[in-house]
mmCIF file of C-alpha atoms in Angstrom:
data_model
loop_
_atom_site.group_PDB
_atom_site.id
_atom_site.type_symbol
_atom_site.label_atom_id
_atom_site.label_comp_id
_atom_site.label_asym_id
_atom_site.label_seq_id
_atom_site.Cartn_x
_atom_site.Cartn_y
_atom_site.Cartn_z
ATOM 1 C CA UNK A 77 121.883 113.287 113.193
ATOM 2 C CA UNK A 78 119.385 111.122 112.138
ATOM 3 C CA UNK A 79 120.317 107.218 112.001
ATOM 4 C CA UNK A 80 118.138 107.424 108.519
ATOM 5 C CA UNK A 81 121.406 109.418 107.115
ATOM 6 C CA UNK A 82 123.212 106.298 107.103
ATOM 7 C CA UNK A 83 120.717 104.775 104.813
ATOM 8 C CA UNK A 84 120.823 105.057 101.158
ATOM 9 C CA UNK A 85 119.810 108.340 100.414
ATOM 10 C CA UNK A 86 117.704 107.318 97.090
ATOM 11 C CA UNK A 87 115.437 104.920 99.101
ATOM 12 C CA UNK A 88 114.284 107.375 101.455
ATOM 13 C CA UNK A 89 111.844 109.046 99.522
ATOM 14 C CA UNK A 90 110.523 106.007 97.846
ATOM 15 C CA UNK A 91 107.196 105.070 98.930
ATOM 16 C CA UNK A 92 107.321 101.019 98.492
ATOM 17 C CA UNK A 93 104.772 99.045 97.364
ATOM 18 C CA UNK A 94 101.294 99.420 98.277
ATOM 19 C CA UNK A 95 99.728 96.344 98.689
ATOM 20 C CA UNK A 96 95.523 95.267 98.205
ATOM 21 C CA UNK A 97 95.693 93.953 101.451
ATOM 22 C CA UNK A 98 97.309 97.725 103.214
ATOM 23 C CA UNK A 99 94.437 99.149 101.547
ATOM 24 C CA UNK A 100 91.381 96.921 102.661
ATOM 25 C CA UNK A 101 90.456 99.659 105.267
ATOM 26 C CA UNK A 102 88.590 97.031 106.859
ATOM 27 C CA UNK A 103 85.875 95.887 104.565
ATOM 28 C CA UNK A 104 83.990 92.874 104.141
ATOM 29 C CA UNK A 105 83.544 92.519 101.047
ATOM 30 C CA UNK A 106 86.991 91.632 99.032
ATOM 31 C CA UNK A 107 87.416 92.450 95.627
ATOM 32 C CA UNK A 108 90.639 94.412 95.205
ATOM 33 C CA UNK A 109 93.527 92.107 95.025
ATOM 34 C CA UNK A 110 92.479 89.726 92.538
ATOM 35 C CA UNK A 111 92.279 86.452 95.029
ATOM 36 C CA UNK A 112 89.667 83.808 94.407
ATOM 37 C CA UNK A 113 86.675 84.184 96.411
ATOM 38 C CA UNK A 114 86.833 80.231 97.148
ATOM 39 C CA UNK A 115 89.322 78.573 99.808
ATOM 40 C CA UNK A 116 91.086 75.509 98.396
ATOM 41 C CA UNK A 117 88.885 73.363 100.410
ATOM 42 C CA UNK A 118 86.189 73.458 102.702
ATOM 43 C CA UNK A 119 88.713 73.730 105.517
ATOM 44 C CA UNK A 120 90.750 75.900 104.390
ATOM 45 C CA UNK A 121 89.936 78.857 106.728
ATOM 46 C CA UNK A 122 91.248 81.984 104.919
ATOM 47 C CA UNK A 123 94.205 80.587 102.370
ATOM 48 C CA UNK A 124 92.315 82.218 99.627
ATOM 49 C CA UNK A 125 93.064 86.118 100.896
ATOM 50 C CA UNK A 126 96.314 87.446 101.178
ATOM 51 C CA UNK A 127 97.674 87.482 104.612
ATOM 52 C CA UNK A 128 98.006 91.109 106.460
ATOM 53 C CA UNK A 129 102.102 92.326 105.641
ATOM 54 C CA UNK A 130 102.569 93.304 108.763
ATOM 55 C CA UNK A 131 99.481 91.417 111.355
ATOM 56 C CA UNK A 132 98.850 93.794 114.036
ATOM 57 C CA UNK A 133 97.835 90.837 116.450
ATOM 58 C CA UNK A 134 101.191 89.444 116.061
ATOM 59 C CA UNK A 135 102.911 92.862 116.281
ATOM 60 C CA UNK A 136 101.356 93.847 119.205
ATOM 61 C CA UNK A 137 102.230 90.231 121.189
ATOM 62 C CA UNK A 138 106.136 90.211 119.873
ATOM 63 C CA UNK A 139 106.154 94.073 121.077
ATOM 64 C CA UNK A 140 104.659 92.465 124.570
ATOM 65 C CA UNK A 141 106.918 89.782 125.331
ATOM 66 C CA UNK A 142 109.716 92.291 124.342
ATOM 67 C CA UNK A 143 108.735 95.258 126.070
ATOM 68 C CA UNK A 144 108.688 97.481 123.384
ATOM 69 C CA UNK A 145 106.274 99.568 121.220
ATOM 70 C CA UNK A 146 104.663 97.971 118.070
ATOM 71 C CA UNK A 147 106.322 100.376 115.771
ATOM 72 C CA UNK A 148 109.580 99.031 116.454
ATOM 73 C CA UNK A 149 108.651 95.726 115.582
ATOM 74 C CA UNK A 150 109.215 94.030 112.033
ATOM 75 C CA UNK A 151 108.181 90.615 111.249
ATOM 76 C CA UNK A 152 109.797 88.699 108.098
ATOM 77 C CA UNK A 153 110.410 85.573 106.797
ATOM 78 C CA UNK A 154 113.553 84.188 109.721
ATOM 79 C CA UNK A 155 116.483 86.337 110.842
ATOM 80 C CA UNK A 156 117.848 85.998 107.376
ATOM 81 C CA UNK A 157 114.631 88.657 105.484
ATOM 82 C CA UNK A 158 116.228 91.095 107.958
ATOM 83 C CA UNK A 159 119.557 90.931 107.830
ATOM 84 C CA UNK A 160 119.332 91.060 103.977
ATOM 85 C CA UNK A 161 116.954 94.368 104.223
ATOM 86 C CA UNK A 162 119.409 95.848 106.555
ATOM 87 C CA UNK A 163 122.168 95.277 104.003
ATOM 88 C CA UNK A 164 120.240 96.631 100.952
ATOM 89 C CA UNK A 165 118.959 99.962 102.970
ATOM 90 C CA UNK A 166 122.060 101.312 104.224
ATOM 91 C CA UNK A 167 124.969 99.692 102.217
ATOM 92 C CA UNK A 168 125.819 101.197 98.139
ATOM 93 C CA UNK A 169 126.807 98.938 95.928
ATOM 94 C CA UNK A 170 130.353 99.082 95.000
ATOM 95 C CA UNK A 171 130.569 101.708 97.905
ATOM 96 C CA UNK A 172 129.906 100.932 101.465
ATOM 97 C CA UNK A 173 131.126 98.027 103.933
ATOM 98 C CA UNK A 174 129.933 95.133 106.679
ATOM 99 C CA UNK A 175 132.364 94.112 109.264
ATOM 100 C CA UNK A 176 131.669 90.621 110.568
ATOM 101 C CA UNK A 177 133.686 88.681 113.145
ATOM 102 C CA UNK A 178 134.372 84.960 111.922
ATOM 103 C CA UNK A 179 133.627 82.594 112.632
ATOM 104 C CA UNK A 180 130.157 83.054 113.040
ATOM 105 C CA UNK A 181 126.808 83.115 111.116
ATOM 106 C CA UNK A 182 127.111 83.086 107.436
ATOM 107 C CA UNK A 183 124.187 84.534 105.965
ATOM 108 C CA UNK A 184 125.846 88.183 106.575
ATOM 109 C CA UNK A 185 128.550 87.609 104.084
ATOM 110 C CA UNK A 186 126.422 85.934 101.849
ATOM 111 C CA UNK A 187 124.021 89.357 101.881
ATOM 112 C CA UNK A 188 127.067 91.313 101.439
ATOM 113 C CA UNK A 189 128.024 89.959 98.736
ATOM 114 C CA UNK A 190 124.607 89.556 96.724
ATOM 115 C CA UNK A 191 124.245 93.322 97.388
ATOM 116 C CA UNK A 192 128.003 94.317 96.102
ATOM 117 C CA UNK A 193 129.046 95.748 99.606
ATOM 118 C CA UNK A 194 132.433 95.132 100.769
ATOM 119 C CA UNK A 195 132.831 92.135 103.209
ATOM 120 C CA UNK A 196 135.997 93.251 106.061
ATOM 121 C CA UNK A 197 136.165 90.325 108.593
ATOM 122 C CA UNK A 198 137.595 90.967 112.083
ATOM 123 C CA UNK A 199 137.974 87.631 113.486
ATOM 124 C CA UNK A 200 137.395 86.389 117.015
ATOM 125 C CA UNK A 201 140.368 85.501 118.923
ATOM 126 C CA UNK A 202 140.830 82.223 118.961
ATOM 127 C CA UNK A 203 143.242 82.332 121.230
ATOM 128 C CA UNK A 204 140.905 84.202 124.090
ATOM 129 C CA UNK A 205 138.205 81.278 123.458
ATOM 130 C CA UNK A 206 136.749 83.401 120.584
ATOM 131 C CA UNK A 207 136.500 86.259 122.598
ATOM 132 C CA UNK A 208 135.228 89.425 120.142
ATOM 133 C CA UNK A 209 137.922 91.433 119.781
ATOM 134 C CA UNK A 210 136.060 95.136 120.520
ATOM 135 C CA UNK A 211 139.457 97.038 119.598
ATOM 136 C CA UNK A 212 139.900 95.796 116.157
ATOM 137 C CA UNK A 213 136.414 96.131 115.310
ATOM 138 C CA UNK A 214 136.795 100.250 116.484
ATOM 139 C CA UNK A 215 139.836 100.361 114.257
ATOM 140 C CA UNK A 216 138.812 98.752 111.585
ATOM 141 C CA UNK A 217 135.645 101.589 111.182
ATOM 142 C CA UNK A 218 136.030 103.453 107.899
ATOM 143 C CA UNK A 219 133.580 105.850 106.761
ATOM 144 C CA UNK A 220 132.127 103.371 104.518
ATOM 145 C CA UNK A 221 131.377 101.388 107.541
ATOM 146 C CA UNK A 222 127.692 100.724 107.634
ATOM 147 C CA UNK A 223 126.797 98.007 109.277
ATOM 148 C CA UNK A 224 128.830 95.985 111.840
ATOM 149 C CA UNK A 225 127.214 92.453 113.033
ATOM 150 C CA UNK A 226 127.623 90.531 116.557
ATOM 151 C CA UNK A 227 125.891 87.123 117.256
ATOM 152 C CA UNK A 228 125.622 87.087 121.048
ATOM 153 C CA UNK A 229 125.332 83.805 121.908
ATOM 154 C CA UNK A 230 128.130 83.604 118.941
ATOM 155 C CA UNK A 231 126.669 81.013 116.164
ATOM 156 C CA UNK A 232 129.325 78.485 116.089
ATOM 157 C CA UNK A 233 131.038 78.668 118.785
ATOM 158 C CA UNK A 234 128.481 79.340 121.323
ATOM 159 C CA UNK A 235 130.184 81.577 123.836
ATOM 160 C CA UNK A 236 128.255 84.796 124.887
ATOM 161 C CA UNK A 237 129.622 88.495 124.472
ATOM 162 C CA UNK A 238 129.608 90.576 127.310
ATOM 163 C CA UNK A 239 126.801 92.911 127.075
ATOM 164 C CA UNK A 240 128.260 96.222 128.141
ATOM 165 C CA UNK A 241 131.065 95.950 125.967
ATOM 166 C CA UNK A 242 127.609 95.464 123.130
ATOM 167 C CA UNK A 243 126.508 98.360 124.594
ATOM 168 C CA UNK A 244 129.747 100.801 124.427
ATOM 169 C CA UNK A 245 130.161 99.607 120.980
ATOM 170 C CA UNK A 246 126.704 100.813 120.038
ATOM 171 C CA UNK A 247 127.469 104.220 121.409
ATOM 172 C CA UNK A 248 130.713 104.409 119.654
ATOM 173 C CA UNK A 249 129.369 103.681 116.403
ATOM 174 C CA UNK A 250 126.614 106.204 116.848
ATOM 175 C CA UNK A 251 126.042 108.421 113.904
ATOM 176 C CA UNK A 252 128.848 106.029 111.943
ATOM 177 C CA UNK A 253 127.227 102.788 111.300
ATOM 178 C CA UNK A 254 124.260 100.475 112.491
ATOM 179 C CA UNK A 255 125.266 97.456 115.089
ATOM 180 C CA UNK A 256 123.148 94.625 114.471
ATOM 181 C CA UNK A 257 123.083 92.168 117.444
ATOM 182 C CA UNK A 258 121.341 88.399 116.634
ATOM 183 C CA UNK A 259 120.362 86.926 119.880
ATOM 184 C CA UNK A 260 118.988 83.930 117.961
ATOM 185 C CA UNK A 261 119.870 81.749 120.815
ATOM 186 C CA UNK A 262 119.739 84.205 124.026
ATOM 187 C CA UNK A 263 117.023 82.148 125.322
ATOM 188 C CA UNK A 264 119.442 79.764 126.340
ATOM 189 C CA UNK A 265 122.101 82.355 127.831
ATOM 190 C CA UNK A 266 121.935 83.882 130.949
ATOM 191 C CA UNK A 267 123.510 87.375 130.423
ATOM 192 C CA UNK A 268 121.221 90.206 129.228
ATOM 193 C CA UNK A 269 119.799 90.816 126.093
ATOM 194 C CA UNK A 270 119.947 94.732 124.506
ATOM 195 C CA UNK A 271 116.712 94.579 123.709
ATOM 196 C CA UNK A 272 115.784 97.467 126.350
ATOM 197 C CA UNK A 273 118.710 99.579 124.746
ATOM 198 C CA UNK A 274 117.146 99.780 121.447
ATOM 199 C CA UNK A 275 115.017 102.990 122.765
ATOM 200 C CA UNK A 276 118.545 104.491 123.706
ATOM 201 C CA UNK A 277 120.363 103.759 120.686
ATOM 202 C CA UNK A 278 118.588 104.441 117.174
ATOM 203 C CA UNK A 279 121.488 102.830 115.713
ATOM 204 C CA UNK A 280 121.031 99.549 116.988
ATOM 205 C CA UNK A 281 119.170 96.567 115.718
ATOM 206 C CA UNK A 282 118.388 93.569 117.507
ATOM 207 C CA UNK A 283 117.329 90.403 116.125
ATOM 208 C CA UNK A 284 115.031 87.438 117.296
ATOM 209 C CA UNK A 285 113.493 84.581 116.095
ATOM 210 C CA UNK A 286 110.865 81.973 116.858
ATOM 211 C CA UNK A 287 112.624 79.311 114.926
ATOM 212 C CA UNK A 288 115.212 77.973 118.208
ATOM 213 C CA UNK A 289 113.331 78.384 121.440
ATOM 214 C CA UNK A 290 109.533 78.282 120.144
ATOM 215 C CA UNK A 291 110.298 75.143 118.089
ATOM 216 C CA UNK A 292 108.681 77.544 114.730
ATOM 217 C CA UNK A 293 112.047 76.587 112.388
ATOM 218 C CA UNK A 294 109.865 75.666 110.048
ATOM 219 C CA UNK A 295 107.861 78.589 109.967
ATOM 220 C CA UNK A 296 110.215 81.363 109.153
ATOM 221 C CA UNK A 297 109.179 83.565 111.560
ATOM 222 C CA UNK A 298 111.749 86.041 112.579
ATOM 223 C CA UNK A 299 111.884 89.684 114.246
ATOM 224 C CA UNK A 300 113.761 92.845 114.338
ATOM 225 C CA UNK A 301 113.680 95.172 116.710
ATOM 226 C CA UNK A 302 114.937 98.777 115.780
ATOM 227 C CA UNK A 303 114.187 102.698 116.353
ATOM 228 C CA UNK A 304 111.077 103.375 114.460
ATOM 229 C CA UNK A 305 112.672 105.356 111.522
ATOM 230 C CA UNK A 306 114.736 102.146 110.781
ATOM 231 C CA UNK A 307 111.628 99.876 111.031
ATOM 232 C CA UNK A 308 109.481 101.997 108.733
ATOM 233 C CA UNK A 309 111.753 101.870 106.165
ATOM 234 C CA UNK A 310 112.555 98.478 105.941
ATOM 235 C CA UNK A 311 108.947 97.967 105.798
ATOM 236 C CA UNK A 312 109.146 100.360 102.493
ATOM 237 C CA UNK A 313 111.273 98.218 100.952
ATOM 238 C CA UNK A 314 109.918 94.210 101.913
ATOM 239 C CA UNK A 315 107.888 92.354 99.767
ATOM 240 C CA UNK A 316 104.464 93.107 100.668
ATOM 241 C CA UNK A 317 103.423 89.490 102.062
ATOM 242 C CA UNK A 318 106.433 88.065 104.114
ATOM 243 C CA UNK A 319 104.503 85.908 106.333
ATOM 244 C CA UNK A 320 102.327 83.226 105.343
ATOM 245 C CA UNK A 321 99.070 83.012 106.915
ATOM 246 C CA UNK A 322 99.691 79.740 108.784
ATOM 247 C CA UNK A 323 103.360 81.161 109.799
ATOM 248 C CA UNK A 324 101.368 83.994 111.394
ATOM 249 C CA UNK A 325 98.976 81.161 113.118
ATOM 250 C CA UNK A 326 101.639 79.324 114.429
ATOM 251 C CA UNK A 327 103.412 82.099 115.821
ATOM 252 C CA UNK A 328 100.826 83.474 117.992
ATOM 253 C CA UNK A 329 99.943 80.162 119.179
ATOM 254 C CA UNK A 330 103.147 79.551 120.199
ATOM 255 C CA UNK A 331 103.323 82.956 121.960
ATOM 256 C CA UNK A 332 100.113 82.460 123.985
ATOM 257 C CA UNK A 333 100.577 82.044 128.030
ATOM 258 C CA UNK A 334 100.436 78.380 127.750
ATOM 259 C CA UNK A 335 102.311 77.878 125.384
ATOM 260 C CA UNK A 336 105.023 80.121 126.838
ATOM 261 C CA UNK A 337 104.907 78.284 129.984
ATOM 262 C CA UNK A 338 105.797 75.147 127.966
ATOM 263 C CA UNK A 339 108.374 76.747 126.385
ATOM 264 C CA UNK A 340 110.402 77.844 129.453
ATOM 265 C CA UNK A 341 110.348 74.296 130.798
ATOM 266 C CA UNK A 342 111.938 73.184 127.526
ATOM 267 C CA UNK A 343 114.687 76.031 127.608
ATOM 268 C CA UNK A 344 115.565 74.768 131.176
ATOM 269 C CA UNK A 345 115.844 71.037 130.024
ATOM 270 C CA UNK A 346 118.026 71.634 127.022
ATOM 271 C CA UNK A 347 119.989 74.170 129.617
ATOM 272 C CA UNK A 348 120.375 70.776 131.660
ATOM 273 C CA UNK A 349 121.391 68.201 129.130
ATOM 274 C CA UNK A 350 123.663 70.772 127.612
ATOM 275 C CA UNK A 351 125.456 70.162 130.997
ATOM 276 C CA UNK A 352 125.600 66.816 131.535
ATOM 277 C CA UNK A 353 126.410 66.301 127.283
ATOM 278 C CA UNK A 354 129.261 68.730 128.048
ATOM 279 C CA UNK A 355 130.413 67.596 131.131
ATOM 280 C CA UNK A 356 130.734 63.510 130.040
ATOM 281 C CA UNK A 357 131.855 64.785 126.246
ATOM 282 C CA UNK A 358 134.696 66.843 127.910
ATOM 283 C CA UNK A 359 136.257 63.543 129.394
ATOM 284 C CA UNK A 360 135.759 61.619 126.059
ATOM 285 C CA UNK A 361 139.014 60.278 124.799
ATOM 286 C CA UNK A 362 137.999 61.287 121.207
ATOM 287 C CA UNK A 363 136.862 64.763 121.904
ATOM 288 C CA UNK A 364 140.074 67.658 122.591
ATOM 289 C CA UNK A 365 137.583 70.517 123.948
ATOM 290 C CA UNK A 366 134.441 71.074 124.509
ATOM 291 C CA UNK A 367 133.650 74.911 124.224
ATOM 292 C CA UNK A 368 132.104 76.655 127.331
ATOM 293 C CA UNK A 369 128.166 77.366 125.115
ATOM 294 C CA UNK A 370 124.755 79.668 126.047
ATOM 295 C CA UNK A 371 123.273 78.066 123.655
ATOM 296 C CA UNK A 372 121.866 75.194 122.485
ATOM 297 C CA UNK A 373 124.492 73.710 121.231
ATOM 298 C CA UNK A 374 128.008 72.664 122.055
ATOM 299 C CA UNK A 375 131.333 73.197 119.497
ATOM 300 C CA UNK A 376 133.887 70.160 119.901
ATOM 301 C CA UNK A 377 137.454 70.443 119.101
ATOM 302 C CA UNK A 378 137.792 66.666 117.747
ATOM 303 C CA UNK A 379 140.567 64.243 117.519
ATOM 304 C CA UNK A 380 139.229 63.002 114.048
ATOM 305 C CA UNK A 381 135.968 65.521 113.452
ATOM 306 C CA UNK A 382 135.875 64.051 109.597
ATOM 307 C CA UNK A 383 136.012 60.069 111.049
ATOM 308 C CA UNK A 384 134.049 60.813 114.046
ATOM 309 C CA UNK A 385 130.898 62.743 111.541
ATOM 310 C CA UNK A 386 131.069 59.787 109.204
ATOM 311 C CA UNK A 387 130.414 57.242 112.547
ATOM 312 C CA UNK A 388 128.059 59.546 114.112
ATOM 313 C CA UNK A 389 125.779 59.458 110.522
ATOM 314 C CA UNK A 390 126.697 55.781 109.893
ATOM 315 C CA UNK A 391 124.462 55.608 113.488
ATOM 316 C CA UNK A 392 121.456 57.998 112.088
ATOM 317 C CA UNK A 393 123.106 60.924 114.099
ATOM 318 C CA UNK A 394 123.197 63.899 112.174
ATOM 319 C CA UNK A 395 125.772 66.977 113.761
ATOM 320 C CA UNK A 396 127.438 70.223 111.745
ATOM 321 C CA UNK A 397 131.020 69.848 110.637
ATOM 322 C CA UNK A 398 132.826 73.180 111.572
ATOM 323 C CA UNK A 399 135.574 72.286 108.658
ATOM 324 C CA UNK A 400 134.801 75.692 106.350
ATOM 325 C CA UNK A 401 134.747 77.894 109.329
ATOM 326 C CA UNK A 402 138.117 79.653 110.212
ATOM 327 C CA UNK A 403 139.977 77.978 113.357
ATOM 328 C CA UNK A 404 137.213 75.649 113.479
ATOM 329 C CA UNK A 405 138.412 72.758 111.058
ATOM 330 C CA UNK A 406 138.703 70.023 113.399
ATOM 331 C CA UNK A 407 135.349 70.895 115.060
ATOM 332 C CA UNK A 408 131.829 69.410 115.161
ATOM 333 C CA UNK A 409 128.637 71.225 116.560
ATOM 334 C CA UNK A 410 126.125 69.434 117.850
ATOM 335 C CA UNK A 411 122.536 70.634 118.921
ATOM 336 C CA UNK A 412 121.130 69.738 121.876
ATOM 337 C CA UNK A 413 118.201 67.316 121.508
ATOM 338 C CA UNK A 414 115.691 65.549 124.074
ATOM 339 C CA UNK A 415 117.172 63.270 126.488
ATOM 340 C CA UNK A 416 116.736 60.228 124.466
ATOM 341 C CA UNK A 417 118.365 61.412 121.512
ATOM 342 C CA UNK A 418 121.439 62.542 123.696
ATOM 343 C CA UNK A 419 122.139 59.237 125.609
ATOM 344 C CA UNK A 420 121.633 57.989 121.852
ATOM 345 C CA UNK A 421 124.600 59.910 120.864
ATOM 346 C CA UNK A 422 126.431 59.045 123.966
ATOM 347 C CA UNK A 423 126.236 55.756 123.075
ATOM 348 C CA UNK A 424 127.074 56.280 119.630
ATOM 349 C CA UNK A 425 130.349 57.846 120.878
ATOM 350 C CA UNK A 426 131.117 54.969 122.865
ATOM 351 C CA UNK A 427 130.946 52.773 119.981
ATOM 352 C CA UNK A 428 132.982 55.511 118.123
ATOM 353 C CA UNK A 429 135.748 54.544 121.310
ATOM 354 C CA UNK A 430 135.825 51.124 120.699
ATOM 355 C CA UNK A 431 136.509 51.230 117.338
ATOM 356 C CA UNK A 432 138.873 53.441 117.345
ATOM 357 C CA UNK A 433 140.800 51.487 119.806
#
């Protein structure tokens, strides 16, 4: 069957908003959204017109460095815009269910709940280094499943899922519910991402962002990447101008060759000082574990995690306390920075050993 008769039957027939800017046809003269004919200041390039909903420039480079067609590209506002779409296209309020895999990445439950869907969490086995438990997710299918979410690198903990087991769960689910994989930080993995087995499975949904990697957190730019029929109606249902125009600059100057070149050397020097961070924090007397991480970050089981946060910021250093997350509560996660603001941290840790002694 269609992966469209998971969706909620009522929006497939609604047409979404048609927006000025869908309907420009191309014309050069612009008087049918109601925009002032002035930029706010000499400088101001194009501020004054409403930005394209979907820009086919950027479409057409994201479909590029993916390797997939244009159509099964959608560009919103971070990973967050898409997972929240997702949510309100195929789950019924009051009827239909997520299953997410804690700890991980919070914003699912959060779009659960603002939509009335029922939340199940599955958690990851703590005691198999957070290992996602593929059984219990099968079992726990009901057919109000709808969607069912996997963070591969995982967001905490940082380990990477293996990808065919990603894949076999995709074909399981087919025709049952959507699988929607965030590879937010696969950049800094080395297993595979299932990018290439969209085109296989129309019930799969990948997402990506520019925010880690491309250094564009601050310009919301983030991407799903879906069979067509999903992407066209989550376009339906978006508000019509997701993307600022300079959000839609900055990404496609930070996907130009150069630029891309640049980035790769970065991704191999945070791949190197997450190394040597992990490797010197796993002997630290204050520090239980250090978690084996693809990403850009490292979880650490703590002696103290409360004390050793409140010295870290009483040094300027900023990391995550994992406290709220399940099996996490004596855990810290720390991003990896440049090399000058990790031997920073180092030393801050060494003080941290001295005064705890």
């Amino acid at each position: 069957m269609s992966v469209l008769a998971l969706a909620r039957p009522e929006l497939l027939s609604m047409a979404g908003y048609s927006s000025a800017r869908m309907e420009a046809g191309g014309g050069r003269v612009l008087l049918n959204a109601n925009e002032s004919p002035w930029p706010p200041r000499p400088d101001g390039g194009d501020l004054n017109r409403y930005p394209e909903p979907q820009p086919a420039a950027l479409l057409e480079r994201l479909a590029w460095l993916y390797g997939v067609n244009p159509d099964a590209v959608l560009v919103g506002r971070g990973s967050d815009e898409a997972i929240d779409l997702l949510t309100r296209a195929f789950c019924r309020a009051g009827r239909d269910q997520v299953i997410v895999c804690p700890p991980t990445f919070g914003m699912v439950a959060v779009a659960a709940g603002v939509q009335g869907a029922s939340l199940l969490e599955v958690p990851l086995r703590d005691d198999q280094g957070f290992a996602f438990d593929f059984g219990a997710v099968l079992e726990a299918i009901s057919p109000n499943t709808r969607l069912v979410y996997a963070c591969n690198p995982n967001n905490p903990t940082g380990n990477a899922l293996p990808v065919d087991s990603l894949r076999e769960l995709a074909r399981q689910l087919r025709d049952r519910a959507l699988l929607l994989i965030d590879e937010a930080y696969i950049e800094f993995a080395s297993c595979d991402s299932l990018i290439a087995d969209v085109a296989r499975h129309d019930n799969l949904v990948v997402l990506r962002t520019l925010s880690k990697a491309h250094g564009l957190a601050g310009a919301r730019v983030g991407v799903a990447l879906a069979n067509p029929q999903v992407i066209g109606l989550l376009r339906r249902i978006m508000a019509p101008y997701p993307l600022p125009s300079p959000s839609i600059e900055a990404a496609l100057t930070v996907l130009s060759d150069p630029a891309l070149a640049r980035t790769r050397a970065r991704i191999d020097l945070i791949v190197a000082e997450r190394e040597r961070l992990a490797g010197v924090l796993a002997a630290h007397p204050l520090i239980r574990q250090v978690l084996p991480s693809s990403a850009n970050f490292l979880c650490l089981r703590c002696v103290d995690a409360a004390a050793l946060y409140a010295h870290l910021l009483g040094r300027g250093i900023v990391v995550r306390s994992l406290v709220r997350y399940p099996g996490l509560a004596d855990a810290l996660r720390l991003t990896i920075g440049t090399p000058e603001e990790n031997t920073a941290l180092l030393a801050a840790l060494s003080e941290a050993l001295a005064v705890a002694a």
